Amino acid sequence: MGSTWGRYFKVTTFGESHGPALGAVVDGLPAGVRVDREQIQDCLDRRKPGTSDLVSPRKEPDRVEILSGVREDLSLGTPVALLIRNQNQRSQDYDDIGRLFRPGHADYTYHQKYGLAPLPGGGRASGRETAARVAAGALAQALLAPLGVRVRACTVALGGIEAGRVDYDFAETSPLRFADPDLAAEAEALVREVRDQGDSLGGVVLVSALGVPPGLGAPVFDKLEAVLGQAMLSIGAVKGIEFGAGFALAKMRGSEANDSLTPEGFASNNAGGTLGGISTGQEIVMRLAVKPTSSIALPQSTVDLDGQEAQIRIQGRHDPCLCARVCPVAEAMAWLVLAEAHLEQLAHERRDLC
Amino acid sequence: MGSTWGRYFKVTTFGESHGPALGAVVDGLPAGVRVDREQIQDCLDRRKPGTSDLVSPRKEPDRVEILSGVREDLSLGTPVALLIRNQNQRSQDYDDIGRLFRPGHADYTYHQKYGLAPLPGGGRASGRETAARVAAGALAQALLAPLGVRVRACTVALGGIEAGRVDYDFAETSPLRFADPDLAAEAEALVREVRDQGDSLGGVVLVSALGVPPGLGAPVFDKLEAVLGQAMLSIGAVKGIEFGAGFALAKMRGSEANDSLTPEGFASNNAGGTLGGISTGQEIVMRLAVKPTSSIALPQSTVDLDGQEAQIRIQGRHDPCLCARVCPVAEAMAWLVLAEAHLEQLAHERRDLC
Amino acid sequence: MGSTWGRYFKVTTFGESHGPALGAVVDGLPAGVRVDREQIQDCLDRRKPGTSDLVSPRKEPDRVEILSGVREDLSLGTPVALLIRNQNQRSQDYDDIGRLFRPGHADYTYHQKYGLAPLPGGGRASGRETAARVAAGALAQALLAPLGVRVRACTVALGGIEAGRVDYDFAETSPLRFADPDLAAEAEALVREVRDQGDSLGGVVLVSALGVPPGLGAPVFDKLEAVLGQAMLSIGAVKGIEFGAGFALAKMRGSEANDSLTPEGFASNNAGGTLGGISTGQEIVMRLAVKPTSSIALPQSTVDLDGQEAQIRIQGRHDPCLCARVCPVAEAMAWLVLAEAHLEQLAHERRDLC
Amino acid sequence: MGSTWGRYFKVTTFGESHGPALGAVVDGLPAGVRVDREQIQDCLDRRKPGTSDLVSPRKEPDRVEILSGVREDLSLGTPVALLIRNQNQRSQDYDDIGRLFRPGHADYTYHQKYGLAPLPGGGRASGRETAARVAAGALAQALLAPLGVRVRACTVALGGIEAGRVDYDFAETSPLRFADPDLAAEAEALVREVRDQGDSLGGVVLVSALGVPPGLGAPVFDKLEAVLGQAMLSIGAVKGIEFGAGFALAKMRGSEANDSLTPEGFASNNAGGTLGGISTGQEIVMRLAVKPTSSIALPQSTVDLDGQEAQIRIQGRHDPCLCARVCPVAEAMAWLVLAEAHLEQLAHERRDLC
C-alpha cells in the first residue's frame, strides 16, 4: 500500500528499479490545463543522473510517454498516465548481494514485511521510484505555475559546509545544486574526496514556494506543514524537516519567534509561511535533512538471509551525495501538496448564501 | 476539511475551544478490545492544564464520555464516539481581541480561508482540539499495548537547556516533563523567570516507541516516518521533526551513518527505527521542534480586521512553555500511527498460496 | 469500518440503538452556510416514528444538539458535530432474544463478523442509525437548497398496490407517504390488516432530485448513479435500485430507450437524469425496492447461539411497512451525494489557462 | 476524478478509447500471490469483442503487459501496473460526429463537465475503459480463488426473453452468455433480427458469488450490497441492480421474505447472501438491468455543439446487445469488492486480548 497520494489531486505511482517500467497516474487535473510532454521531460531531465562526475554515472534516459488524459496538449480532465520505461539496468551489480541485507537500505525491512529476498537495486525502495513523482509533479506545476506559484529547491549544507547565502540561479548551474557561489568549489572538492574514499555525504536541502495564495491548507490533521512534512519525509533519504526557523525556535522566546503583522504584511517569517497550518501568503520555507547515500564502496558489516555474519562491498554507480538529486523530487512533492491544497480550497471556499 | 485521520484506524475529531464540546469518533477499532473509560480519562488527565504553576492555570476537567462502540468495557467493532464538554471558558479574556489578529496564531489565516473574524480562544485552531486526539490515542493504545508496544514522550530541551540524559520515569514526575533530573530545577527556574516577564519559551520533545514489530509501514508515500511526520507536524506548536540522528545525518558520512546489521541485531540506530519507511523492530525515535507559546503578555504589533496598525496584549492563562503539554499529544499521535500501520499490515500480510 | 462517507463532504456517523447516543460529524461544509438547528430538527421530525397508527408507536424525540462548527447560525468551515441522545429504549423487549438470531436481521452476521451475541435492538444495525444520516443530510440540504436543488421521496408501491400517479404534496400528508391520493386509503387499510396479522409489507420508494446542474458526477467508478446506488443500498431495508426506466430498459430497444436531444432539451428521461454517470440537468429519478420489515410478531424458525433450533416471536413496536420511514433517509442520502458531487465539481472545474 | 476504487485493494484505471493505451494500477495485493499473465489475459479474452456475429466485430487484441509488482509470477506486495495498448481504432467512424451529441452517450455531459467536444469513441466514457477493470479483477481473483471463492455471471433476460433456468456452463459456450439452453437459439435469432434493423436490445445479467465466507462487509455506508451496488452501477450500461428477491420483495410479506435459520443453515435466500450488509456465507446473488446499446444505426434526433437540431446515424461496429460483454466486467467488479471486503476483515478481525 501507500502508493497513492492525495484526494483532490490524486497521484498513484508504480514500478521497481529493475522491472519493466515506472509510472504515475494522476487523477484530478482539471480539464483545459496545458500539458506539454517537453515540460514533463524537462523536470525528469533535472532529476536524472549522469550529468556530472559528482553524481551517479548511471544512464537513465527516462523518456516519458503520456498514455492518457491529454489531447492536443490540453488535459481532458480524466486521469493522466505517465510511463517511463526502465533501461540500463545492470543487474549484475547486484548479483552478489541477493542474499545480503545492505546497511541503510530497505532490504531488511522489505524482507520482514513482504518475505522477499533483496531485490536488484532495491526494487520499489529504489530512488528510481522518484522519477514517477517528478513526472506527476510536473502536472501539478502545469496547473499552478500559470497562477503565479513558484517552487525551488537547492542544497544549503553538505558534509558540514553550510551555505552563507542562497542563490537559486547559481544553484541551477551547480552540479551539487549548491546555493552559495562562494563555497561551491569547496563543496565539490569535498564530494570528490569522499567519493574517492568510497564513502558518501549528507546535507540539507532548502525548499521554497513563492506566490502561494493565503488560505491554503486545513486545520487539524491536514495542516499544510503536516502534509508537506509527509510529502518530504516520504522521500527515501530525508530524515528530518523543519519549517521557517524550525529547530531554532526551540531556543527562542515567544516575543522573538512571533511574526508581527503590519499594514504592509508580516514583519518576519519565522513561521515559514503558515499559521495554524494555513498559508499566510508569505514564502513557504522548509529545510530537509538528507542522510548520506547508503550505498558506499567501503566494506560494511551485515548479515545474510540466514542471519549469518557477512561483509558487503556495494558495487555500482551511486551518488556520493544525494542532495542534488533530492532537489527536483522535493520540488515535485511541494507542487503536489500545493495542487492538493489549491483544489481543496476551491471546493470549500466560503459561501455567502445567507 | 482535514479533521479525519487514517484509513484503517480512522479518527475524526471536532470541536472549537469555546463551543459546546470537543470529541472524536474512532472507526476501525476491532471488536473485543478492552476499553476502559478510566484509561481514556487517565490519558486526558496527563494532558490537562492546571497541574502546576509552570503550566496554564486554566481548569479543564475534560471528563470523557463514551457515546458508542463499547459495551461492558469491550469494543463492539463499531465506531467509538468520545465526547468532552467544554467548561471554564472565560470568553471575556478574548473580548478585546475579536478584531485583532494575534501574532503567531491562526487568526489571520482563518480569516483568509474562512472569512471569519478571530474566534474566542482560536476556535478550531486552539490547542484544546488536541484533547480529542488524546482520547482517540487512548483507544489505539488499548489496541496495541497488550501486544507489547510502548510509547513515551518527554522534554529534552527547553529555552536552550538541553537534557544530558533521558530518564522517562523522572520526566513523568516533572511538571515540565523534563528528561534530565540534573537540569530540571534549572529549567523550571527559567520557565518561571520567562513567564514572569510575560514571555514564553520553546523546546524539543523526544518521542519513543518500543516494541514495534518489524514490517510496519509502507513504501513510497506512506513511509512510517512520513506518516509519523504528518501526525506530529499536525500538532499546532510543532515546527520540525527529525528521526534517529536526524539533522545530524547531514554532517555524517555514509560509513558512519549506516546502521550495521549483526547476528544480534542492528549495531546502532541512526535511522531511528525504520529503513525504507518500514519498521526494523528497533526503538522508533523522533524529536520535535516546539515553538514558544504564541500567546504572550508582552505587547505586540499587529493589525486589525481593517488592516490598521494596532498593539495587542494577550490576557489569559497560557502555558509559558508548551513542551509538557505536547508530550501526551505526541504520544497519542504515535499510537494512532502505529495502530494504522498495524492494521494495514494485518490486511496485507504475505500469502503463501502457491 | 464503513461509518464514514464521502471525501469532499465527509460524514461520519456513530451510535448503537440502545447505547447512550447517536450522532454525525460532517467535515467539508464550507463556511458561511446558514445552519439552523430547527431545519435539522424538522428533517429528524419527518423521520421519527410514533406519528400515526401505521408506523411504529415508539417515542423517539430525537432532539439534535449542534456540538461544533456553527456559530450564530452560520457554519464555520470546521466539522459540524450533531448529537442525538437515545431515549425510550425498552431493552426488555429484547430480553428473550439475546441468544436467538432474528431472521432478516443482522444478528447472525454481526455474530460472524464481530463475535458478538445479538444486541438489544440490533445495536449498530438498527434503523435508528439512520437518524444520524438524516441530521447530516440536513446540512447538505442547507448547502444546496439555496442553489435551487430540491429532493423529494414518496412511496409508489406497497404490498402490491402501485401508485398510478405521483403527488408529492399529497404524500407529505399521508402517514405512508403514499403518492397516489386515489389509492392511499386502500394502502392504509392493507397496512392495518397486515399489521394486525403480525406481519409486514414491502414496497417501492421513488426519489427525485430537481434543479441539479449538469456536469455533476464523475466518469468510471464514481458515476453519479454508482454513488447514489451505494448511498441508497446502504439503507438497511433497500434491496434494489433502478434509475430512470431501470429494469424496464431490459425489454426496450435502443431506438426507444435513447433520450433524444432537441434544441429545447431532452425529449424524454429514460436515463433518469444522467449520461455516462454525469448529470444532464434533468430530473434525477430512482426507485428503491424496500423489503418488508424483518421484525414481525408471527412465530419464526431460527437457531440460537449454539446452533440449536428455536422459535422466535419478536415483541416490540415495529413499523408494519418501512417505506414511509425510508423516504426521509433516502432524501438525506441524495442530499449527501449531491453535495459531494457539487464540491467535487467546484474543485475540478475546467481551467482556461492557456 | 473517480478513477480510483477501494482502500485496501486499491485500483486506479486510466485510458481513453482512442488514446495510446488503457491500464490499471492495483495497490494492495499482498505479496506471495501467484500472478499469471495468462490468467489476466484469459479474463481479457473473455471480454473482447469480435468473437461471434452477435457481438461487435471490432478487433481488440488487448494484450496485457505487467509493468510492475510481479517477479517470477509472484506478487511483490507493491503496486501491480497493467498496460493494454489501444489498436484498431477506426477514428474515421467518428469523423462525422465530432460536433453532434450521440443520444444515450456521455458526449453531452462530458461537454457540460469538461467543456470538451465529443471525443472519438467516447474517450474515457467508452466501454473500452472496462478492459482495465477486467485486468484488475483478475488480480483480485488470483487472491481469492485459492480461498474457494467463485464468481460467475450470465445473461438471464434479453429483449423480453427470460431464462427459465440458469446453466452457467452452457452460458460459457453461448455467444450471448445466455443462461437457458432451451431459449438460447430464440435469443440469438432476436439479436440478429434487431441488429439487422439497425437497432439494439437490453437485458438482465445475473451475477453470483459462491464460497464467500460469512462476516465480509461492514455496517452502515459500506454494506456489502452498497459497495457491490456502486461497483455494478459504475458499469456504463447498468441502470439497475437488485439483490436476492430484489424488487419482488416489494410485494412480499415479512413472513415470506425473511430467510429462516435452521441448524443446517438458512432455509432460503431472499436476502441474496447478506444480512445487515454483511455476508452470511450463502450465495451472493444480484441481477443487473442492462440498457440497450446506445449506438444504433437508425437515424436519431439530436443537437450539435451550437445547440442546433441535427440528425445522427451512428456508424461503427457496435454490439447489438451488451449483456455478453457486461458479464466479465461484472465478474471483475465482484472480485474487486470481495477482495476489498476480505482485506478489510483481516485488518479488523475480533481480538481476544482481554
XYZ file of N, CA and C in Angstrom, chain B residues 141-203:
189
model
N -3.930 2.935 21.914
C -3.101 2.335 22.961
C -3.765 1.063 23.497
N -5.078 1.100 23.659
C -5.789 -0.085 24.153
C -5.634 -1.258 23.194
N -5.502 -0.941 21.922
C -5.303 -1.993 20.922
C -3.895 -2.550 20.950
N -2.914 -1.656 21.094
C -1.521 -2.061 20.873
C -0.764 -2.400 22.149
N -1.100 -1.765 23.253
C -0.315 -2.013 24.466
C -0.307 -3.503 24.833
N -1.447 -4.208 24.705
C -1.397 -5.633 25.029
C -0.461 -6.432 24.116
N -0.100 -5.867 22.975
C 0.845 -6.540 22.076
C 2.283 -6.209 22.437
N 2.490 -5.381 23.443
C 3.852 -5.097 23.891
C 4.432 -3.796 23.383
N 3.624 -2.982 22.744
C 4.116 -1.696 22.255
C 4.068 -0.680 23.399
N 5.046 0.195 23.438
C 5.120 1.203 24.481
C 5.552 2.532 23.869
N 4.821 3.579 24.135
C 5.119 4.906 23.582
C 5.328 5.876 24.734
N 6.382 6.677 24.643
C 6.656 7.673 25.679
C 7.198 8.947 25.050
N 6.944 10.060 25.722
C 7.491 11.344 25.270
C 7.969 12.133 26.470
N 8.973 12.963 26.245
C 9.444 13.839 27.318
C 10.105 15.068 26.693
N 10.363 16.059 27.524
C 11.011 17.284 27.079
C 12.525 17.110 27.183
N 13.236 17.315 26.091
C 14.690 17.145 26.129
C 15.452 18.450 25.894
N 14.738 19.487 25.576
C 15.385 20.801 25.503
C 14.318 21.854 25.749
N 14.772 22.985 26.319
C 13.793 23.996 26.736
C 14.563 25.292 26.919
N 14.253 26.266 26.095
C 14.897 27.560 26.227
C 16.411 27.480 26.175
N 16.926 26.518 25.439
C 18.366 26.387 25.308
C 19.006 25.410 26.289
N 18.265 24.990 27.296
C 18.795 23.979 28.225
C 18.539 22.602 27.624
N 19.607 21.871 27.362
C 19.451 20.568 26.709
C 19.696 19.442 27.710
N 18.793 18.502 27.729
C 18.936 17.358 28.628
C 20.183 16.568 28.263
N 20.980 16.237 29.282
C 22.161 15.422 29.042
C 21.844 13.946 29.024
N 20.780 13.594 29.716
C 20.341 12.203 29.672
C 18.819 12.169 29.729
N 18.261 11.018 29.407
C 16.815 10.892 29.302
C 16.331 9.879 30.326
N 15.579 10.364 31.277
C 15.013 9.496 32.304
C 13.494 9.651 32.235
N 12.866 8.703 31.547
C 11.423 8.816 31.330
C 10.657 8.795 32.640
N 11.114 7.978 33.581
C 10.391 7.901 34.851
C 10.448 9.242 35.584
N 11.631 9.860 35.554
C 11.725 11.177 36.168
C 10.812 12.169 35.457
N 10.835 12.116 34.139
C 10.035 13.077 33.372
C 8.564 13.016 33.770
N 8.075 11.817 34.074
C 6.672 11.688 34.480
C 6.373 12.476 35.751
N 7.389 12.683 36.557
C 7.181 13.404 37.820
C 7.461 14.892 37.684
N 8.024 15.291 36.536
C 8.422 16.679 36.344
C 7.275 17.488 35.754
N 6.980 18.649 36.317
C 5.890 19.466 35.752
C 6.182 19.890 34.317
N 7.434 19.932 33.924
C 7.805 20.268 32.541
C 8.035 19.015 31.711
N 7.845 17.840 32.318
C 8.225 16.559 31.707
C 9.684 16.597 31.221
N 10.495 17.302 31.979
C 11.893 17.436 31.585
C 12.617 16.125 31.875
N 13.479 15.717 30.939
C 14.009 14.354 30.981
C 15.224 14.185 31.879
N 15.887 15.279 32.165
C 17.169 15.185 32.869
C 17.007 15.662 34.314
N 17.086 14.759 35.276
C 16.887 15.141 36.684
C 17.873 16.210 37.128
N 19.074 16.209 36.528
C 20.098 17.147 36.979
C 19.823 18.582 36.532
N 19.085 18.732 35.458
C 18.851 20.069 34.909
C 17.422 20.542 35.094
N 16.602 19.703 35.698
C 15.175 20.036 35.779
C 14.931 21.299 36.599
N 15.631 21.444 37.693
C 15.408 22.626 38.532
C 15.788 23.891 37.773
N 16.882 23.814 37.039
C 17.312 24.955 36.235
C 16.255 25.306 35.174
N 15.731 24.283 34.563
C 14.707 24.510 33.547
C 13.462 25.144 34.169
N 13.084 24.663 35.326
C 11.902 25.223 35.984
C 12.116 26.686 36.354
N 13.286 26.984 36.828
C 13.581 28.374 37.189
C 13.510 29.269 35.960
N 14.024 28.791 34.852
C 13.972 29.569 33.613
C 12.522 29.812 33.190
N 11.705 28.781 33.268
C 10.303 28.937 32.877
C 9.626 29.982 33.751
N 9.859 29.920 35.038
C 9.241 30.912 35.930
C 9.702 32.330 35.586
N 10.959 32.462 35.323
C 11.514 33.778 35.014
C 10.881 34.342 33.741
N 10.848 33.523 32.730
C 10.309 33.991 31.449
C 8.811 34.254 31.553
N 8.129 33.378 32.263
C 6.686 33.594 32.486
C 6.450 34.931 33.163
N 7.247 35.233 34.174
C 7.038 36.477 34.911
C 7.368 37.693 34.044
N 8.170 37.493 33.035
C 8.445 38.580 32.089
C 7.317 38.741 31.073
N 6.327 37.842 31.122
C 5.244 37.901 30.141
C 5.630 37.277 28.815
N 6.666 36.476 28.852
C 7.159 35.896 27.603
C 6.981 34.364 27.645
N 7.499 33.683 26.641
C 7.338 32.223 26.582
C 8.591 31.597 25.989
N 8.660 30.253 26.078
C 9.857 29.521 25.667
C 9.504 28.368 24.727
N 10.421 28.048 23.823
C 10.290 26.859 23.004
C 11.095 25.712 23.568
N 11.078 24.592 22.879
C 11.834 23.445 23.353
C 11.797 22.298 22.364
